[in-house]
Short mmCIF file of C-alpha atoms in Angstrom, two decimals:
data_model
loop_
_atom_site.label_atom_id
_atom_site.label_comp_id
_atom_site.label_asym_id
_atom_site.label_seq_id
_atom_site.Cartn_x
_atom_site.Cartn_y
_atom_site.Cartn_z
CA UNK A 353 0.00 0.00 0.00
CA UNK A 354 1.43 3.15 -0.56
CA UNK A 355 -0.80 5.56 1.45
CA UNK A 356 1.49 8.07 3.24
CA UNK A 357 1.04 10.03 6.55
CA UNK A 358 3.11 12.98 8.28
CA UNK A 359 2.63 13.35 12.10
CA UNK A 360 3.62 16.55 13.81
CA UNK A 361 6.55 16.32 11.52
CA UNK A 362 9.38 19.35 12.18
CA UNK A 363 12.87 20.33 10.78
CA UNK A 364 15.00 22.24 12.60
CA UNK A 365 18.74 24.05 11.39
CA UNK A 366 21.90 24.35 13.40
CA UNK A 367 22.67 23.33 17.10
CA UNK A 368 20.65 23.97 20.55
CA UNK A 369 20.31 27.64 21.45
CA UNK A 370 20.43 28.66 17.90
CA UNK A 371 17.83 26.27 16.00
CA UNK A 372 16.17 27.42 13.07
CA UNK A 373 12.40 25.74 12.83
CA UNK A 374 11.38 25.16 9.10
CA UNK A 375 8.71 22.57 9.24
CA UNK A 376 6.18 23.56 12.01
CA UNK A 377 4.63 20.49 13.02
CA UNK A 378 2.84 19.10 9.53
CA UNK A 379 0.17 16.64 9.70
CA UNK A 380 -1.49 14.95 7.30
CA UNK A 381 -2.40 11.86 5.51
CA UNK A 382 -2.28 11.16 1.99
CA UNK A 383 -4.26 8.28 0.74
CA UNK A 384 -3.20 5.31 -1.54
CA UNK A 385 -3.51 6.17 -5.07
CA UNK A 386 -3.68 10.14 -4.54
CA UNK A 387 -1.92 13.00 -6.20
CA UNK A 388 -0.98 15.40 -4.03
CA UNK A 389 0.70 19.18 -4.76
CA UNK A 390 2.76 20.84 -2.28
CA UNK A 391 2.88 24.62 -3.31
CA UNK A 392 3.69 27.65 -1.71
CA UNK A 393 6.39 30.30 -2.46
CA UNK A 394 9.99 29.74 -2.45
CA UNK A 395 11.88 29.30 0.94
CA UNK A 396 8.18 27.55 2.59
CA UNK A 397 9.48 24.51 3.01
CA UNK A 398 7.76 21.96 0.51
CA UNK A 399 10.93 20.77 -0.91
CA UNK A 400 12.44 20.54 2.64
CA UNK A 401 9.27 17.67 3.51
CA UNK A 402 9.61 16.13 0.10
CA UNK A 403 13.12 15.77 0.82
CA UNK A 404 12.55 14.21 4.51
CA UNK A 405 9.91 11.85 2.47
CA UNK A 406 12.99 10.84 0.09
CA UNK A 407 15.34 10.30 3.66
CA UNK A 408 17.97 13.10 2.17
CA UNK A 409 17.00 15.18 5.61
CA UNK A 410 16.38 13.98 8.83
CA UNK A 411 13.52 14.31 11.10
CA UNK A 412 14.03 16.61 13.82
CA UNK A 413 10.65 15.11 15.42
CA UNK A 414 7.72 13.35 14.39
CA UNK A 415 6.88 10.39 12.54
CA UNK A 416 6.91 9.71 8.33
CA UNK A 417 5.25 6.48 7.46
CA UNK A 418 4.84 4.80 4.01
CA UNK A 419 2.08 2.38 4.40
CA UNK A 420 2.16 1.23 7.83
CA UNK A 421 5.72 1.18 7.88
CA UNK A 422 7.68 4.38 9.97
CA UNK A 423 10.86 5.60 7.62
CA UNK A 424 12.22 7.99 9.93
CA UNK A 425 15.34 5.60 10.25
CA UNK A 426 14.96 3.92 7.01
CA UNK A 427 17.87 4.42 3.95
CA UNK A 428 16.43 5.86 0.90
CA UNK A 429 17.35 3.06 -1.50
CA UNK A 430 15.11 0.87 1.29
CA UNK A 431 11.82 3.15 1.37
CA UNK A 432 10.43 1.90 -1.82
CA UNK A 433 10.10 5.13 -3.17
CA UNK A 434 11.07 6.44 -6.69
CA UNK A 435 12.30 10.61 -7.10
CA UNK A 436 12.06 12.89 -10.22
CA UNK A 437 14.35 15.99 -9.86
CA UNK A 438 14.20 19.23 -11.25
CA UNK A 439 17.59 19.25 -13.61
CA UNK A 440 16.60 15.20 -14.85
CA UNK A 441 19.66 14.33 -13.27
CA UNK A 442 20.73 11.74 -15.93
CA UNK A 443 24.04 10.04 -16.78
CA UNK A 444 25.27 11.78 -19.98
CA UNK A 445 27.34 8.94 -21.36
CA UNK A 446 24.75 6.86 -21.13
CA UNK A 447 21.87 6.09 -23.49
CA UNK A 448 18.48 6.20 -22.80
CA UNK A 449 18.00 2.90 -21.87
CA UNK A 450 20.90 2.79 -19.89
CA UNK A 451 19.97 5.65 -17.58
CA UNK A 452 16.56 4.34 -16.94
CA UNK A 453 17.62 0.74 -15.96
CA UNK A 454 20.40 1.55 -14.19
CA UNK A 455 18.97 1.37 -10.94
CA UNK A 456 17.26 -2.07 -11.88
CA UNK A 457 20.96 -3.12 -12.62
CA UNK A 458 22.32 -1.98 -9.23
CA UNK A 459 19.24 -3.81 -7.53
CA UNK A 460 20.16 -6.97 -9.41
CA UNK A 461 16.49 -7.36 -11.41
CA UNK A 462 17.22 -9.76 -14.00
CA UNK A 463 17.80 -8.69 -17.74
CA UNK A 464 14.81 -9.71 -19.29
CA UNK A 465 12.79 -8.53 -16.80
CA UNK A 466 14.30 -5.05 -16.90
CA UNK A 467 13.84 -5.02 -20.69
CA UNK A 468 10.50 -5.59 -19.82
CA UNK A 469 9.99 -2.63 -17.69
CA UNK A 470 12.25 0.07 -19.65
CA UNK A 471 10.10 -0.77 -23.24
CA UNK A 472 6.79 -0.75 -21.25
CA UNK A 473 7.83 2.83 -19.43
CA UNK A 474 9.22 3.99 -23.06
CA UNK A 475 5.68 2.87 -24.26
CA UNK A 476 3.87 4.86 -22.04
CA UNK A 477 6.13 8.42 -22.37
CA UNK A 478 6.37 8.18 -25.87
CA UNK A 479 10.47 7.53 -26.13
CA UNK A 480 10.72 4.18 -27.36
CA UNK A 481 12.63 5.46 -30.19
CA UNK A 482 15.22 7.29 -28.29
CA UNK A 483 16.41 4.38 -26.19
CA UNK A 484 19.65 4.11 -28.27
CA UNK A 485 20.28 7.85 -27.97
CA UNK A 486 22.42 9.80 -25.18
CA UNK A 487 20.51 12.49 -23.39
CA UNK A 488 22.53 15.28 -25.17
CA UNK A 489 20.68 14.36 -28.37
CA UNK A 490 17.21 15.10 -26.44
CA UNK A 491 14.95 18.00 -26.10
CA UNK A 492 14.49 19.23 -22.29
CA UNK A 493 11.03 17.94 -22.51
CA UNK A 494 12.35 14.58 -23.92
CA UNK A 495 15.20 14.71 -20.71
CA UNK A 496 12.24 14.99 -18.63
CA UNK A 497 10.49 11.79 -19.80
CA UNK A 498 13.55 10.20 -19.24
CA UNK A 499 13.56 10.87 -15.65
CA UNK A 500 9.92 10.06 -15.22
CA UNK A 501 10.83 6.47 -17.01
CA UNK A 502 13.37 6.10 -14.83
CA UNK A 503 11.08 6.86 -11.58
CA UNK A 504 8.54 4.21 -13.42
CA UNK A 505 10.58 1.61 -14.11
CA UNK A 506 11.02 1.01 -10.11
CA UNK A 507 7.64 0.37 -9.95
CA UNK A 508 7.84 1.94 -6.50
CA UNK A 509 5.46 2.75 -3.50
CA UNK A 510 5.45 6.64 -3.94
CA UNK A 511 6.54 9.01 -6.86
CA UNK A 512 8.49 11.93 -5.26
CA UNK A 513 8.32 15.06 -7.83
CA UNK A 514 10.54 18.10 -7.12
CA UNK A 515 9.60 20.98 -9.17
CA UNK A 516 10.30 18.94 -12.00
CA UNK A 517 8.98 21.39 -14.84
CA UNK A 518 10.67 24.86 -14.10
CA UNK A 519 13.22 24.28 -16.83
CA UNK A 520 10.77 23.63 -19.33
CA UNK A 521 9.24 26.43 -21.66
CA UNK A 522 5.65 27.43 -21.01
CA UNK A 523 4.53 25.35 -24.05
CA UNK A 524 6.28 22.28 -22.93
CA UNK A 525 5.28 22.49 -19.17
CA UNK A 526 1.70 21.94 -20.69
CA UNK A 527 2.30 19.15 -22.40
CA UNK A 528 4.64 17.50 -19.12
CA UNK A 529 1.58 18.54 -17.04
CA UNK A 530 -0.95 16.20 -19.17
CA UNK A 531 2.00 13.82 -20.10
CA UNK A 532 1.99 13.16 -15.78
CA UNK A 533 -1.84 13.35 -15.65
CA UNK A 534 -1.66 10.52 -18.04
CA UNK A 535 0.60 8.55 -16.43
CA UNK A 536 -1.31 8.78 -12.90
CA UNK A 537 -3.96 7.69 -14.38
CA UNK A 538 -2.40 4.91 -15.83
CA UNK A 539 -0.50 3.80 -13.19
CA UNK A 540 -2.10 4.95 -9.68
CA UNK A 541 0.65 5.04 -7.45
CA UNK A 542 0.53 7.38 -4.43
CA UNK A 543 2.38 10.91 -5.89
CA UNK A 544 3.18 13.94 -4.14
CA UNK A 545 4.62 16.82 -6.12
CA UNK A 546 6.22 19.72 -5.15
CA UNK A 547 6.07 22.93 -6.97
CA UNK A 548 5.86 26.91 -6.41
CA UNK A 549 3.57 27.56 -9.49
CA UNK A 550 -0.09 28.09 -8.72
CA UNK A 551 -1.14 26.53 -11.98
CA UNK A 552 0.60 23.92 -11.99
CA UNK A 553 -0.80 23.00 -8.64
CA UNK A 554 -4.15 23.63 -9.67
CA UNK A 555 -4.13 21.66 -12.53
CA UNK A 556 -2.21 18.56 -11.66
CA UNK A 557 -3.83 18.19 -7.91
CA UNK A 558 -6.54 15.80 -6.96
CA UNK A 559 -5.69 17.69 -3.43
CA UNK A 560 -3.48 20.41 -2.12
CA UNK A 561 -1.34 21.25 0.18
CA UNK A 562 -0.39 25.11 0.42
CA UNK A 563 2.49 25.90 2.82
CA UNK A 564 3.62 29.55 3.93
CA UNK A 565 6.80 29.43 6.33
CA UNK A 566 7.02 25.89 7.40
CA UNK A 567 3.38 25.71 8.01
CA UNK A 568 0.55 24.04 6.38
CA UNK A 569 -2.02 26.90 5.47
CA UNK A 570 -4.70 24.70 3.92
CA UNK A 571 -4.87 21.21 2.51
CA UNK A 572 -7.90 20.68 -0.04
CA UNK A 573 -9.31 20.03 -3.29
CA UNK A 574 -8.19 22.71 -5.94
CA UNK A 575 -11.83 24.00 -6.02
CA UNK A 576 -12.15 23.98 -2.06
CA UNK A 577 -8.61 25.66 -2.11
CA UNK A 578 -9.53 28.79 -4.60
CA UNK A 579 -13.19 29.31 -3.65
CA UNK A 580 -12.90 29.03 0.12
CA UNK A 581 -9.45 29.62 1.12
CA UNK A 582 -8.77 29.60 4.16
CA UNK A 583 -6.03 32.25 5.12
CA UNK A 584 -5.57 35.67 3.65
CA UNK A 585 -2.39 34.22 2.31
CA UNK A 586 -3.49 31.27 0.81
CA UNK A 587 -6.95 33.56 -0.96
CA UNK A 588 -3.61 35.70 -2.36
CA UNK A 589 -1.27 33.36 -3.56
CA UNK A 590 -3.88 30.92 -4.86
CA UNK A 591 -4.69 32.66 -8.47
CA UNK A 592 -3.73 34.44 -11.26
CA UNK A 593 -4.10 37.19 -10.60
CA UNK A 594 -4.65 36.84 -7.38
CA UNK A 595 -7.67 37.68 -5.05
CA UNK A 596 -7.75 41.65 -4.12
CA UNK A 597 -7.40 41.51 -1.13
CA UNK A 598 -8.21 45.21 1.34
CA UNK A 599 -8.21 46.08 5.31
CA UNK A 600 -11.66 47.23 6.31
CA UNK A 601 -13.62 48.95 8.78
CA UNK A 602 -17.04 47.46 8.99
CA UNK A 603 -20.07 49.00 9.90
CA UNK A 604 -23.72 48.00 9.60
CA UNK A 605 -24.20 47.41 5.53
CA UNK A 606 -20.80 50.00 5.07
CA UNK A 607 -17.03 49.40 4.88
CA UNK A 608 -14.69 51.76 4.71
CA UNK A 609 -11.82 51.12 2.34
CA UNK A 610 -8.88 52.56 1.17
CA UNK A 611 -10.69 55.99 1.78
CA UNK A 612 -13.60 55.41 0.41
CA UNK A 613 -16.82 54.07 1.87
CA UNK A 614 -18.33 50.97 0.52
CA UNK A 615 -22.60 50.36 0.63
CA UNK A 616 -23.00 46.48 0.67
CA UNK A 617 -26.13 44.80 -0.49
CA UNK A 618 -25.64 42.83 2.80
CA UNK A 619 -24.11 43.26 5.95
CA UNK A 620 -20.49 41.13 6.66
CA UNK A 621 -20.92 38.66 8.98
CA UNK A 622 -18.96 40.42 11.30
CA UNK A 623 -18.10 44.11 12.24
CA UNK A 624 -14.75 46.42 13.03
CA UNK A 625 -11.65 45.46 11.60
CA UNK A 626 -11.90 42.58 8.95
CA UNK A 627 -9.80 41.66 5.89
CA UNK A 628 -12.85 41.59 2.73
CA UNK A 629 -11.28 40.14 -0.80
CA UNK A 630 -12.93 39.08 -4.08
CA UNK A 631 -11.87 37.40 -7.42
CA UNK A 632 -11.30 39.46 -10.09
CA UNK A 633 -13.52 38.04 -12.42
CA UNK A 634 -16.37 38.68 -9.57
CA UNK A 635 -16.37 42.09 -9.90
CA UNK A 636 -18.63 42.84 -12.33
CA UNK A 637 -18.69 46.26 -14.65
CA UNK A 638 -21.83 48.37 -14.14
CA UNK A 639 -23.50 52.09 -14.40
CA UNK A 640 -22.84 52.83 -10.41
CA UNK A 641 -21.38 51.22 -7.56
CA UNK A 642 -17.42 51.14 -6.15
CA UNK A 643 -15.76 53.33 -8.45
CA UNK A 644 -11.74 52.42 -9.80
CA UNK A 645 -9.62 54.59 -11.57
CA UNK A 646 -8.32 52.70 -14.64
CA UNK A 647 -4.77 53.15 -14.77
CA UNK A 648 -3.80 49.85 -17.58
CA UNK A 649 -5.05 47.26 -19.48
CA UNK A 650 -4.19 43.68 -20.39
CA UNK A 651 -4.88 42.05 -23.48
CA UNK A 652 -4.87 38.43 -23.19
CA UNK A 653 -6.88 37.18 -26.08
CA UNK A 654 -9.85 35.94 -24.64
CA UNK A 655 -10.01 38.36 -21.75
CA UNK A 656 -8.45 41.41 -20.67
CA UNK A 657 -7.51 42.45 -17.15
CA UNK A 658 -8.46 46.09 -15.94
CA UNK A 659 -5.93 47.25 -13.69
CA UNK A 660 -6.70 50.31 -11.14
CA UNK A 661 -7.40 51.87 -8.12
CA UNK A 662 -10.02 51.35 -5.62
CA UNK A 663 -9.23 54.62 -3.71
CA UNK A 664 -5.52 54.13 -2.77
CA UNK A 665 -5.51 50.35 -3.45
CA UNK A 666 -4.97 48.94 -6.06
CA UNK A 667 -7.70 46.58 -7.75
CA UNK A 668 -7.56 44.16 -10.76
CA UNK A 669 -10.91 43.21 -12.99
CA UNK A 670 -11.18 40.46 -15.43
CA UNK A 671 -13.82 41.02 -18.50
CA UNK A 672 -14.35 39.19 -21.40
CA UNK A 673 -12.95 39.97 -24.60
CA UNK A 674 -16.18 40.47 -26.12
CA UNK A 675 -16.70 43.66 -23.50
CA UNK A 676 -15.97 47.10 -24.24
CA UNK A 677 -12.17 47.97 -23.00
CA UNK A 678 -12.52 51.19 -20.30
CA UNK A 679 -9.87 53.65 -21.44
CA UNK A 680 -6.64 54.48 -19.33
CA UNK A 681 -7.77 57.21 -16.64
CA UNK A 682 -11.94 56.80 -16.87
CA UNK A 683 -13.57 56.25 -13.46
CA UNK A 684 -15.67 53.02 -13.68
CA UNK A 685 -18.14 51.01 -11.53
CA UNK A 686 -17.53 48.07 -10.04
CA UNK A 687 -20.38 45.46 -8.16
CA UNK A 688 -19.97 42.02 -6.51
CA UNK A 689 -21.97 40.15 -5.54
CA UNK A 690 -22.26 39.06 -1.61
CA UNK A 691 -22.04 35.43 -2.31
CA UNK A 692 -18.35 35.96 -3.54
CA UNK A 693 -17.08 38.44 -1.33
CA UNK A 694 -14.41 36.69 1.14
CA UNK A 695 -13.99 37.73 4.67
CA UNK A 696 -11.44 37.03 7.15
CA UNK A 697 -10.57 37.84 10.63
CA UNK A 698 -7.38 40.25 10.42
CA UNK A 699 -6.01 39.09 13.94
CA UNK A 700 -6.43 35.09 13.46
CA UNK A 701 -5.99 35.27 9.68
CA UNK A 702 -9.04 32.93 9.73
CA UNK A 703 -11.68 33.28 7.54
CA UNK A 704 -14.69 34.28 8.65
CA UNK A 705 -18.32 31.73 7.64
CA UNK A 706 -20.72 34.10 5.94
#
């Protein structure tokens, strides 16, 4: 089985009296079969619990298990678990075949059986007919396949990915994205993968994990992530562009924002100081409401985002293509509706059920 489960897992740096904390107590479990993302910006700490997953960095406390088994203590080459890294990491005077059976070598697996596996795993990622070839001769995209064969080929427990597409072109980290779909499907072994690109994450995860300085912020489904986040962090980090986010004074059916005061339809469902966001394309263009100075505007084929000012902060709106553009410097309206505006307590960072 290759369900996985953290518990109260933490990394600490350096010696006793000056200990650096990294991983703040994670918990989770991650069920047999499941993809899993772990995003968050750079320096969070995903790669850090990927890495303690892998057994190339100690526990400082807590317990890792694969299946029912605690690795804590384990080796690496005994957890049963099979790593794709983010620069392919292949032998260059090797072929093809070569790099992906190596480890099958080294673990003794007899030849046929290893042919076996290496032409099956070409099969799937397309590459049968750059087996003979040295990875020189490849494409970055085609290097990548490699590495994912090579992963494969162990047949392992759990696939360990570490931001294995950020030296791949935009075009080609769409087609590795449904290339590993694919192959999850296909294959249904347990996967966690780490990366700091919101996209990515949203489009490759069955469930999420978003981490902000060591600490889990939310684990969910993508759509439970970006309609209902949890944290003011995780509502801004979560989307592109992200969720405008503004510190409020509430009162009655009234905020006041950024200088200017607000008339809601309906009354938050709390009062004084709160932390009120919505998704750009939520705000909707209209003849009155909160007025934002239009100060640029994105063309992105079919939409465009308005960029402005909602008094003095700023505010982004996404239309259609098929509505009118608002010129640079025009005043327009803006209304959302109370169903999608998100509110969260600015001393907790929780959000707040409305």
């Amino acid at each position: 089985m290759g369900a996985l489960s953290f518990r109260n897992v933490i990394k600490d740096y350096g010696v006793a009296g000056r200990l650096n904390r990294v991983i703040h107590g994670v918990d989770v479990d991650i069920h047999d079969g499941e993809f899993i993302v772990i995003v968050g910006p750079s320096g969070c700490g995903k790669s850090t619990l990927l890495r303690m997953v892998a057994g190339l960095e100690e526990v400082t406390a807590g317990e890792i298990r694969i299946g029912d088994r605690l690795v804590n203590d384990v080796e690496p080459a005994d957890r049963d678990i099979a790593m794709v890294f983010q620069n392919y990491a292949l032998y260059p005077h090797m072929s093809v075949f070569d790099n992906m059976a190596y480890g099958l070598k080294i673990a003794r697996v007899p030849r046929a059986e290893i042919e076996s596996r290496v032409r099956r795993a070409a099969a799937i990622l397309e590459i049968g007919e750059y087996l003979d070839r040295k990875p020189r001769q490849l494409s970055g995209g085609q290097r990548q396949r490699v590495a994912m064969g090579r992963a494969i080929v162990r047949q392992p427990q759990v696939f360990l990915f570490d931001e294995p597409l950020s030296n791949l072109d935009a075009k080609l980290r769409v087609q590795t994205r449904l290339e590993i779909q694919k192959l999850h499907r296909e294959l249904g072994i347990t996967s966690l993968f780490v990366t700091h690109d919101q996209v990515e994450a949203m489009t490759l995860a069955q469930r999420m994990i978003v981490m902000n300085r060591g600490v889990v912020e939310q684990i969910g489904t993508p759509e439970e992530v970006y309609l209902r986040p949890r944290t003011p962090f995780v509502a801004g980090f979560m989307g592109s562009p992200p969720m405008c986010l503004y510190s409020v004074q509430a009162q009655g059916s009234a905020v006041t924002c950024n200088g200017l005061t607000l008339n809601l339809t309906q009354a938050p469902p709390a009062q004084g100081e709160l932390i009120m966001g919505w998704r750009p394309e939520h705000a909707v263009l209209a003849g009155s409401g909160w007025p934002m100075e239009v100060e640029l505007v994105e063309m992105l084929g079919a939409e465009r985002l308005v960029h402005g000012r909602l008094g003095e902060g700023a505010c982004v709106v996404r239309i259609e293509a098929g509505t009118a553009v608002p010129p640079v410097g025009q005043t327009i309206h803006l209304q959302i509706a109370p169903g999608h505006l998100h509110w969260f307590d600015p001393r907790t960072q929780e959000r707040i059920a409305s």
